[in-house]
């Protein structure tokens, strides 16, 4: 498998609890390299664009409220099979179903306040990275 990039968000529930470094330690221990990172306040428009695929879901409004409720850390992660690797490292969307040692099992509070986002496919990774990073902000 070639080296791949994926997009990650450390969500407001984690930044509020000062867990950015703790989440990053799990990411790095899994062999993924953080090749871009910035702490931002996501605007409503950014959140609605980012989660447009979920616009018809009943939790869409709540999801956008949450993602704009405090700082997030947006990241680009690089490594072998990075997209699937990071999804394994995050664990199941609902922390009640997440495996031991995963980010969501360790830190998430609920299915909404679930600490981390990771891209689900190469096409979405490319789009998500491009929404938040210029090419010269990513240094591998
Ligand atoms: P994420 O990987 O960021 O992608 C979509 C998000 O929607 C997901 O993580 C969850 O945080 C959120 N989500 C999924 N299901 C629910 C739900 N039932 N209620 C609230 N948020 C949800």
Tab-separated table of N, CA and C and ligand atoms in Angstrom, residues 11 51 54 59 62-63 93 104 111-112 114 117, ligand 1:
chain	number	residue	atom	x	y	z
A	11	UNK	N	-12.232	17.382	17.623
A	11	UNK	CA	-13.486	18.133	17.766
A	11	UNK	C	-13.539	18.935	19.074
A	51	UNK	N	-20.143	19.058	6.206
A	51	UNK	CA	-21.064	17.958	6.506
A	51	UNK	C	-22.273	17.932	5.565
A	54	UNK	N	-24.559	15.045	5.102
A	54	UNK	CA	-25.494	14.692	6.181
A	54	UNK	C	-26.645	15.698	6.313
A	59	UNK	N	-29.879	14.910	12.766
A	59	UNK	CA	-28.886	15.487	13.672
A	59	UNK	C	-28.025	16.564	13.015
A	62	UNK	N	-27.768	19.945	14.958
A	62	UNK	CA	-27.035	19.699	16.209
A	62	UNK	C	-25.537	19.487	15.930
A	63	UNK	N	-25.250	18.763	14.843
A	63	UNK	CA	-23.860	18.504	14.459
A	63	UNK	C	-23.133	19.815	14.116
A	93	UNK	N	-17.952	5.137	15.359
A	93	UNK	CA	-18.535	6.482	15.522
A	93	UNK	C	-19.140	6.657	16.905
A	104	UNK	N	-11.849	7.097	20.255
A	104	UNK	CA	-13.220	7.325	20.739
A	104	UNK	C	-13.511	6.545	22.011
A	111	UNK	N	-22.127	9.818	20.718
A	111	UNK	CA	-22.032	9.697	19.259
A	111	UNK	C	-21.843	11.073	18.607
A	112	UNK	N	-22.384	12.107	19.201
A	112	UNK	CA	-22.189	13.464	18.672
A	112	UNK	C	-20.842	14.025	19.103
A	114	UNK	N	-17.863	13.064	19.707
A	114	UNK	CA	-17.060	11.842	19.555
A	114	UNK	C	-15.595	12.108	19.211
A	117	UNK	N	-12.808	13.213	13.820
A	117	UNK	CA	-13.340	12.884	12.493
A	117	UNK	C	-12.182	12.421	11.625
B	1	LIG	P1	-18.036	12.278	11.862
B	1	LIG	O1	-17.065	11.192	11.538
B	1	LIG	O2	-17.480	13.626	12.082
B	1	LIG	O3	-19.108	12.346	10.670
B	1	LIG	C1	-20.457	12.687	10.874
B	1	LIG	C2	-20.768	12.921	12.301
B	1	LIG	O4	-22.134	12.962	12.621
B	1	LIG	C3	-20.225	11.790	13.129
B	1	LIG	O5	-18.825	11.846	13.164
B	1	LIG	C4	-20.943	11.984	14.443
B	1	LIG	O6	-20.233	12.847	15.322
B	1	LIG	C5	-22.215	12.675	14.008
B	1	LIG	N1	-23.362	11.823	14.259
B	1	LIG	C6	-23.600	10.614	13.723
B	1	LIG	N2	-24.749	10.124	14.224
B	1	LIG	C7	-25.235	11.043	15.093
B	1	LIG	C8	-26.375	11.111	15.923
B	1	LIG	N3	-27.276	10.124	15.946
B	1	LIG	N4	-26.539	12.209	16.680
B	1	LIG	C9	-25.629	13.224	16.641
B	1	LIG	N5	-24.516	13.214	15.862
B	1	LIG	C10	-24.329	12.127	15.110
